mmCIF file of C-alpha atoms in Angstrom:
data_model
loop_
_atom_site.group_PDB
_atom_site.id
_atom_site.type_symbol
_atom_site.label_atom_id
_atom_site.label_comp_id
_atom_site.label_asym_id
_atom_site.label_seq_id
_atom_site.Cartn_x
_atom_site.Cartn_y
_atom_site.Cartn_z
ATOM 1 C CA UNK A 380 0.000 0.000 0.000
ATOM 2 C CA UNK A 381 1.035 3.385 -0.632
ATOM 3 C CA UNK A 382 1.135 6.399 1.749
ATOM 4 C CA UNK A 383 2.757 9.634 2.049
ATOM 5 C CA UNK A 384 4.570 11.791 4.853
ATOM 6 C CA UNK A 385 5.004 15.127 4.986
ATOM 7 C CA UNK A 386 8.232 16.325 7.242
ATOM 8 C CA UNK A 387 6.834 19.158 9.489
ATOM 9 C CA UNK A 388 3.057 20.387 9.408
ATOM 10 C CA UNK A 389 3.940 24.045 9.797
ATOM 11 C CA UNK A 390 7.298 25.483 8.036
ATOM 12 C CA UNK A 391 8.056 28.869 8.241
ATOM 13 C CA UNK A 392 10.572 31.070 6.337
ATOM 14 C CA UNK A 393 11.472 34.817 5.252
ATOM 15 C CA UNK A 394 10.488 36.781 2.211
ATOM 16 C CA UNK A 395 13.182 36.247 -0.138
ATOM 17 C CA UNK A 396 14.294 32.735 1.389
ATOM 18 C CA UNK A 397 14.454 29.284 -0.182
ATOM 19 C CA UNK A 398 11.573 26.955 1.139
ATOM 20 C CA UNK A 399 11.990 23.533 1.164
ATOM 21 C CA UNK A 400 8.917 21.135 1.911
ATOM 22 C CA UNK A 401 9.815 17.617 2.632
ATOM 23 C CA UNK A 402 7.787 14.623 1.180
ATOM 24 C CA UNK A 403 8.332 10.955 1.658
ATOM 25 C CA UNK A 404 6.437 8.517 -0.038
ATOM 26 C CA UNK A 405 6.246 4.357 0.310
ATOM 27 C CA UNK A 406 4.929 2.682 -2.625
ATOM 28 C CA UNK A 407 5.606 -1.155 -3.973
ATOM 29 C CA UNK A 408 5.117 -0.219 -7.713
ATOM 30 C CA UNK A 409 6.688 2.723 -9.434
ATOM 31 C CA UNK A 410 4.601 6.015 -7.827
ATOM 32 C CA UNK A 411 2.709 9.027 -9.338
ATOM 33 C CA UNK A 412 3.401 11.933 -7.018
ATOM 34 C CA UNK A 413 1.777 15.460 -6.756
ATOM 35 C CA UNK A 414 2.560 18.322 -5.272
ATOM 36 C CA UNK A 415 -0.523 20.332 -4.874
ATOM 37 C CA UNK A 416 -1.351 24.043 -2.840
ATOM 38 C CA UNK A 417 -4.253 24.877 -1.383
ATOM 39 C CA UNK A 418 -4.840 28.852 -0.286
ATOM 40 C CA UNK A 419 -6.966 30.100 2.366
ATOM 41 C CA UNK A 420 -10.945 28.935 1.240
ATOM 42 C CA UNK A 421 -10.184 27.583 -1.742
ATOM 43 C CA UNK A 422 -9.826 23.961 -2.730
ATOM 44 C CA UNK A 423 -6.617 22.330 -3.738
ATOM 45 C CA UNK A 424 -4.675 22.999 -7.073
ATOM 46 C CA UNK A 425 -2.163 21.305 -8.881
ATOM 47 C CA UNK A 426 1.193 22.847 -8.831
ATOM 48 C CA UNK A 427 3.037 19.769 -10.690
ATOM 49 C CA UNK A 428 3.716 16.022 -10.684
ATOM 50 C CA UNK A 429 5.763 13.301 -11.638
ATOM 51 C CA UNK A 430 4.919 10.611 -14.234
ATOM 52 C CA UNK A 431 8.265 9.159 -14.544
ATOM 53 C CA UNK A 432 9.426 11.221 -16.947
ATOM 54 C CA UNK A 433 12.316 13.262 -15.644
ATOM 55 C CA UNK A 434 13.052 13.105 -12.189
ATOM 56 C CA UNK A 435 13.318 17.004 -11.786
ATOM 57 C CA UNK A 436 9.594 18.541 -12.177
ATOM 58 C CA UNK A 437 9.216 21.972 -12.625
ATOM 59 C CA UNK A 438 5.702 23.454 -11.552
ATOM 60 C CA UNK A 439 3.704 26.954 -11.358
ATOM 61 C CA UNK A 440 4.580 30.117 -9.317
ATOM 62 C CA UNK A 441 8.793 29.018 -9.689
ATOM 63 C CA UNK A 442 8.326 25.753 -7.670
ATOM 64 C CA UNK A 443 10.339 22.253 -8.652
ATOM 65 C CA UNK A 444 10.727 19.495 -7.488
ATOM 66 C CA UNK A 445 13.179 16.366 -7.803
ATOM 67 C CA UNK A 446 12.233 12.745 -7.367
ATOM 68 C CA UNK A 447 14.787 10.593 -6.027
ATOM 69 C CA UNK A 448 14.101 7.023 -5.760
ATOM 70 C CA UNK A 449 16.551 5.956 -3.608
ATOM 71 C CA UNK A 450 15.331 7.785 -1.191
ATOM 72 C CA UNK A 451 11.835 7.389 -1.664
ATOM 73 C CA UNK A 452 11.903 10.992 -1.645
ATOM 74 C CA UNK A 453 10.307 14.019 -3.637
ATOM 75 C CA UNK A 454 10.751 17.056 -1.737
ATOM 76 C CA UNK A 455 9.397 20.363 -3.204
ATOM 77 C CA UNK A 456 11.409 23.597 -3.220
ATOM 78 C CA UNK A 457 11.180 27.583 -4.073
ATOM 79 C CA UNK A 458 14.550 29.618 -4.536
ATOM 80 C CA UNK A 459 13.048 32.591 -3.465
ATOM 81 C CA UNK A 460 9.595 33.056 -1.325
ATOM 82 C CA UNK A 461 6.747 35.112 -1.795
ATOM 83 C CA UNK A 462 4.414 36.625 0.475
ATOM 84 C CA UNK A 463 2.206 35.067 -1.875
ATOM 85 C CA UNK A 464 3.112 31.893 -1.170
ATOM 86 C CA UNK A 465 1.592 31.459 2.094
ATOM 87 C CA UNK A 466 -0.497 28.834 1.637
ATOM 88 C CA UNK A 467 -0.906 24.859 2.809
ATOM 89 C CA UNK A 468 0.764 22.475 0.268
ATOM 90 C CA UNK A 469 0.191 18.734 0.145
ATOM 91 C CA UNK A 470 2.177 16.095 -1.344
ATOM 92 C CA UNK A 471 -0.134 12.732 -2.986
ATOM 93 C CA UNK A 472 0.872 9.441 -4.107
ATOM 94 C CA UNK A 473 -0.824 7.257 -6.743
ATOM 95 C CA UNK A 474 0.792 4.033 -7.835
ATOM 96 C CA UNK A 475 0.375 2.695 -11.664
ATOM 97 C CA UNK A 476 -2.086 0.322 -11.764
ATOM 98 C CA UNK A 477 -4.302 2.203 -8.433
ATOM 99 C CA UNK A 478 -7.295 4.397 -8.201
ATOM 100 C CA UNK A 479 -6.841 6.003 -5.152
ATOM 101 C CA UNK A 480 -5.084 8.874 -4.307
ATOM 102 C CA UNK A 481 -3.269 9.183 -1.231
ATOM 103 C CA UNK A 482 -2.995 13.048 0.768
ATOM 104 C CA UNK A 483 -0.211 13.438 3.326
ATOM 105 C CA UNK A 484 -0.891 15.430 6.332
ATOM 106 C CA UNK A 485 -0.140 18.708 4.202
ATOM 107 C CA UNK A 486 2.731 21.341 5.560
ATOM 108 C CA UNK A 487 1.429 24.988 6.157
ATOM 109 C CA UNK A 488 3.699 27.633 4.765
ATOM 110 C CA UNK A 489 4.166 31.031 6.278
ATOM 111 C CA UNK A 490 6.142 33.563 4.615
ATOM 112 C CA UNK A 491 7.783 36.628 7.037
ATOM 113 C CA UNK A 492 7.919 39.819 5.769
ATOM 114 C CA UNK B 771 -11.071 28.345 -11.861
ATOM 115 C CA UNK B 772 -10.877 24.351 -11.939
ATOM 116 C CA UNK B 773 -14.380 23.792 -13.324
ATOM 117 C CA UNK B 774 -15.290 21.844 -10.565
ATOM 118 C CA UNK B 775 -18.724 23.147 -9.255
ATOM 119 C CA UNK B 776 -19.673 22.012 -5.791
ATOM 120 C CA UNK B 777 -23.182 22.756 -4.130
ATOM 121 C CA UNK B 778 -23.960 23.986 -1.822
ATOM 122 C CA UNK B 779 -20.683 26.423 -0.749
ATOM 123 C CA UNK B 780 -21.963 26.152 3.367
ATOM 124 C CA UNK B 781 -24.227 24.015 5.108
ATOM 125 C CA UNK B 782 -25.441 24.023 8.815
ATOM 126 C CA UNK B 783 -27.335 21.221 10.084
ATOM 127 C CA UNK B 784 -28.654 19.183 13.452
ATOM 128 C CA UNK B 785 -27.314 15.973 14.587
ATOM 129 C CA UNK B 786 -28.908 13.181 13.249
ATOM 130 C CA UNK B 787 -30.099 14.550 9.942
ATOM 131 C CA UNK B 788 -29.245 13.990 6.380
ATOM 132 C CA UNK B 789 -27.630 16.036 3.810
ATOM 133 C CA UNK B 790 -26.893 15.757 0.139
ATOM 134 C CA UNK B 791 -23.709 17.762 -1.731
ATOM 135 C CA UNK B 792 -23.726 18.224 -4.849
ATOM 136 C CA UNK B 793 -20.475 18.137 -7.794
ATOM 137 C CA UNK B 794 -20.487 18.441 -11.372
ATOM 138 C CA UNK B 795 -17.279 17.555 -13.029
ATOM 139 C CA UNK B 796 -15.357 19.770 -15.264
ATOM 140 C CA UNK B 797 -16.222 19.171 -18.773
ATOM 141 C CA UNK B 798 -15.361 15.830 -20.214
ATOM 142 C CA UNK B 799 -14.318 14.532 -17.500
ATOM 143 C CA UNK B 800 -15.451 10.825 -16.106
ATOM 144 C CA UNK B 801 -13.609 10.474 -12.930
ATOM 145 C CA UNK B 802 -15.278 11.932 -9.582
ATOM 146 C CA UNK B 803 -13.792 11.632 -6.280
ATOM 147 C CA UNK B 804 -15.182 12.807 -3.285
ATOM 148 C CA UNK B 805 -12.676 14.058 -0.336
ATOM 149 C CA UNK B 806 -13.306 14.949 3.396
ATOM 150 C CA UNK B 807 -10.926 17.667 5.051
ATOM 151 C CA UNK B 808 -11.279 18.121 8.806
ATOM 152 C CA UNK B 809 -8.552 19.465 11.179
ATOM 153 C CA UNK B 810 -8.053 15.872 13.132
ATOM 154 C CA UNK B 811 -7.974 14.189 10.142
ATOM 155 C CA UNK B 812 -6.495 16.078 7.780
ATOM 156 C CA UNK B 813 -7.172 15.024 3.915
ATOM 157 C CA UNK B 814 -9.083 11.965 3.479
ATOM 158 C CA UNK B 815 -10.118 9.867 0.356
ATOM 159 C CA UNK B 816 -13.679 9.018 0.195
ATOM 160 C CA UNK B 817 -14.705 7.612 -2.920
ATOM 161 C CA UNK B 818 -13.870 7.638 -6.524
ATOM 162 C CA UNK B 819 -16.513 7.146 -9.475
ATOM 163 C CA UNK B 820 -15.612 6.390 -13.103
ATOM 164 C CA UNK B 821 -18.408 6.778 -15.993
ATOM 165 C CA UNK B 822 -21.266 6.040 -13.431
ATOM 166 C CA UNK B 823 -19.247 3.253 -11.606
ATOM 167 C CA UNK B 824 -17.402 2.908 -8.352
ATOM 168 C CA UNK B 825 -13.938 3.015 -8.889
ATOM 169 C CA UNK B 826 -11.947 2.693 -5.509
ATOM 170 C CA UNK B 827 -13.736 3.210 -2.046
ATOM 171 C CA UNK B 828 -11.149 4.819 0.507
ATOM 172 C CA UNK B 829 -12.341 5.750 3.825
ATOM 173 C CA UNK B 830 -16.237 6.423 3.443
ATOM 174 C CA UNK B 831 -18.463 5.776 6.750
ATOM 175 C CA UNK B 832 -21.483 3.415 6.096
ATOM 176 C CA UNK B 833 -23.366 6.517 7.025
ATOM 177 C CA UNK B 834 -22.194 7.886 3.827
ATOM 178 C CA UNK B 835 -22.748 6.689 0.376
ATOM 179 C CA UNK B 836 -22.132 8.148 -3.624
ATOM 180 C CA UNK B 837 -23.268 7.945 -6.793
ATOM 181 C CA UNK B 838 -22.563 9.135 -10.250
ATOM 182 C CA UNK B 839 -25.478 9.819 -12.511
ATOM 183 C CA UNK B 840 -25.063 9.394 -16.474
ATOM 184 C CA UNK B 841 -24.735 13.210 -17.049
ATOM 185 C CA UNK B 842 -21.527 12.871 -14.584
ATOM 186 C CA UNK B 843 -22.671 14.757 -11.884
ATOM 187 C CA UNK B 844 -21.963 13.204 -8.712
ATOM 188 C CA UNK B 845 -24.041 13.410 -5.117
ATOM 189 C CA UNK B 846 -22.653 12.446 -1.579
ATOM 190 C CA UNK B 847 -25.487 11.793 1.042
ATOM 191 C CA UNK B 848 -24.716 12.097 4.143
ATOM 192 C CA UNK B 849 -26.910 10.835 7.103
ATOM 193 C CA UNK B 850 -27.872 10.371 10.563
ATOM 194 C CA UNK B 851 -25.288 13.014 10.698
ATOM 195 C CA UNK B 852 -22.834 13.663 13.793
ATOM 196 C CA UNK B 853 -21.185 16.336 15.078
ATOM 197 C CA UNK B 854 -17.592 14.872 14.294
ATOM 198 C CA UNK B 855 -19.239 14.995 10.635
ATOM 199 C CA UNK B 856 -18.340 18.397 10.717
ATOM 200 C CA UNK B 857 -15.786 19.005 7.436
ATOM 201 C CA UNK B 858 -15.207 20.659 4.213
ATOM 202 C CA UNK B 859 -16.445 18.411 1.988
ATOM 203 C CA UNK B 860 -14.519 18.599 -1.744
ATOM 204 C CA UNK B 861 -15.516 16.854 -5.112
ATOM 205 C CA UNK B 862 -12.678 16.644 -7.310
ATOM 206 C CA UNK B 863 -12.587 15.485 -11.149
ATOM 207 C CA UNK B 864 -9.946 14.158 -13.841
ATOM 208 C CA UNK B 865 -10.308 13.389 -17.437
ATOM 209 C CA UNK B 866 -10.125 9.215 -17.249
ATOM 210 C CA UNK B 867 -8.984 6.904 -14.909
ATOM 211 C CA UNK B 868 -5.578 6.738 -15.207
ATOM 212 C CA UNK B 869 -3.704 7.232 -11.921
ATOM 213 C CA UNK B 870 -1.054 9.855 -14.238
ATOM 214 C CA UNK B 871 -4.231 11.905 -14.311
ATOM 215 C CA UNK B 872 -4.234 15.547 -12.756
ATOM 216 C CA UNK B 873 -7.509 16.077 -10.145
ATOM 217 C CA UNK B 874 -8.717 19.179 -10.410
ATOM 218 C CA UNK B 875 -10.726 20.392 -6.959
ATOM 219 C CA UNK B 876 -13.634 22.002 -6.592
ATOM 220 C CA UNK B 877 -14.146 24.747 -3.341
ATOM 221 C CA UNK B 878 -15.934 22.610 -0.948
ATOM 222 C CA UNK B 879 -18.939 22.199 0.515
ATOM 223 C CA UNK B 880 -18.704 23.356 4.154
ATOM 224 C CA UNK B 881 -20.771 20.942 6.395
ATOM 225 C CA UNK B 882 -21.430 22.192 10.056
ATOM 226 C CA UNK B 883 -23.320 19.991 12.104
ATOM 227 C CA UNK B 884 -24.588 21.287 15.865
#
């Protein structure tokens, strides 16, 4: 079975700083994984994923992320952040071959002025 | 935008009722899922529907139940509700059923129940 964790539910970071948001996965089969951002009252939106095409996705708004296999990891990152970027992100899993998508915990971002 | 349209936006209710959201799809697309997002329990897969059919069942209460009607749209009744029923409630759609598929998320439905 699949499942996701999310390293730290609240991260918090200057304007201007690089934010890092840790995601671990655990799947048996080779993994889908998302990276998705949801802002205050709104639902979730897709900022990229990984299909197994090359390892380092780049999404919206200047985030990337790389997925590293051999460490089960696929962490998501931001050279610089925006104010605007205050927001809760959540990292999914699907496996090929599964229906269900799986949520971690989600990681809330605050960006200091 | 996602094109996800969820009804209705807020909802307050009494213990022990039942309630009915609604969720069309965005265009063209087959795949439904219903999520439930509470504070204790963070993100939490309901149920997914495919062209009218169940597709995967994730953690859905027997209290709960789904259905996708041939125009696509998709209803989640919820009954003999509780106050720990309390959530926003989110429909979310994607094209097929591949698992590669991007969801696209609707607002919510927010359920209160006192």
């Amino acid at each position: 079975a699949q499942s996701v964790t999310q390293l730290g539910s609240h991260v918090s970071v200057s304007e201007g700083a690089l934010v890092l948001l840790r995601c671990n996965y655990s799947s048996s089969v080779p993994p889908y994984l998302f990276w998705y951002v949801q802002y205050p009252n709104q639902g979730l939106q897709l900022l990229l994923k990984y299909t197994s095409a090359a390892t380092l996705v780049k999404g919206i708004n200047g985030f990337e992320a790389e997925f590293k296999k051999s460490e089960t990891s696929f962490h998501l990152t931001k050279p610089s952040a925006h104010m605007s970027d205050a927001a809760e992100y959540f990292c999914a899993v699907t496996h090929t071959g599964g229906f269900k998508t799986i949520f971690g915990a989600g990681t809330r971002l605050f960006v200091k002025a | 935008d996602s094109g996800v349209t969820q009804t209705p936006k807020h909802l307050i209710t009494a213990t022990g009722q039942r309630v009915t959201l609604r969720c069309s799809p965005r265009s063209g697309d087959l795949s439904v899922y219903w999520y439930q997002q509470s504070l204790d329990q963070g993100l939490q897969f309901l149920i997914q529907y495919y062209n009218g059919e169940e597709r995967a069942k994730g953690n859905i209460l027997e209290r709960f139940s789904a259905q996708q009607f041939p125009d696509l749209h998709s209803e989640l009744n919820l009954s003999s509700l509780e106050l720990g029923d309390s959530a926003l409630y989110f429909c979310a759609s994607s094209v097929g059923r591949t698992t590669g598929d991007t969801i696209y998320f609707g607002e919510g439905s927010w359920l209160t129940v006192v």
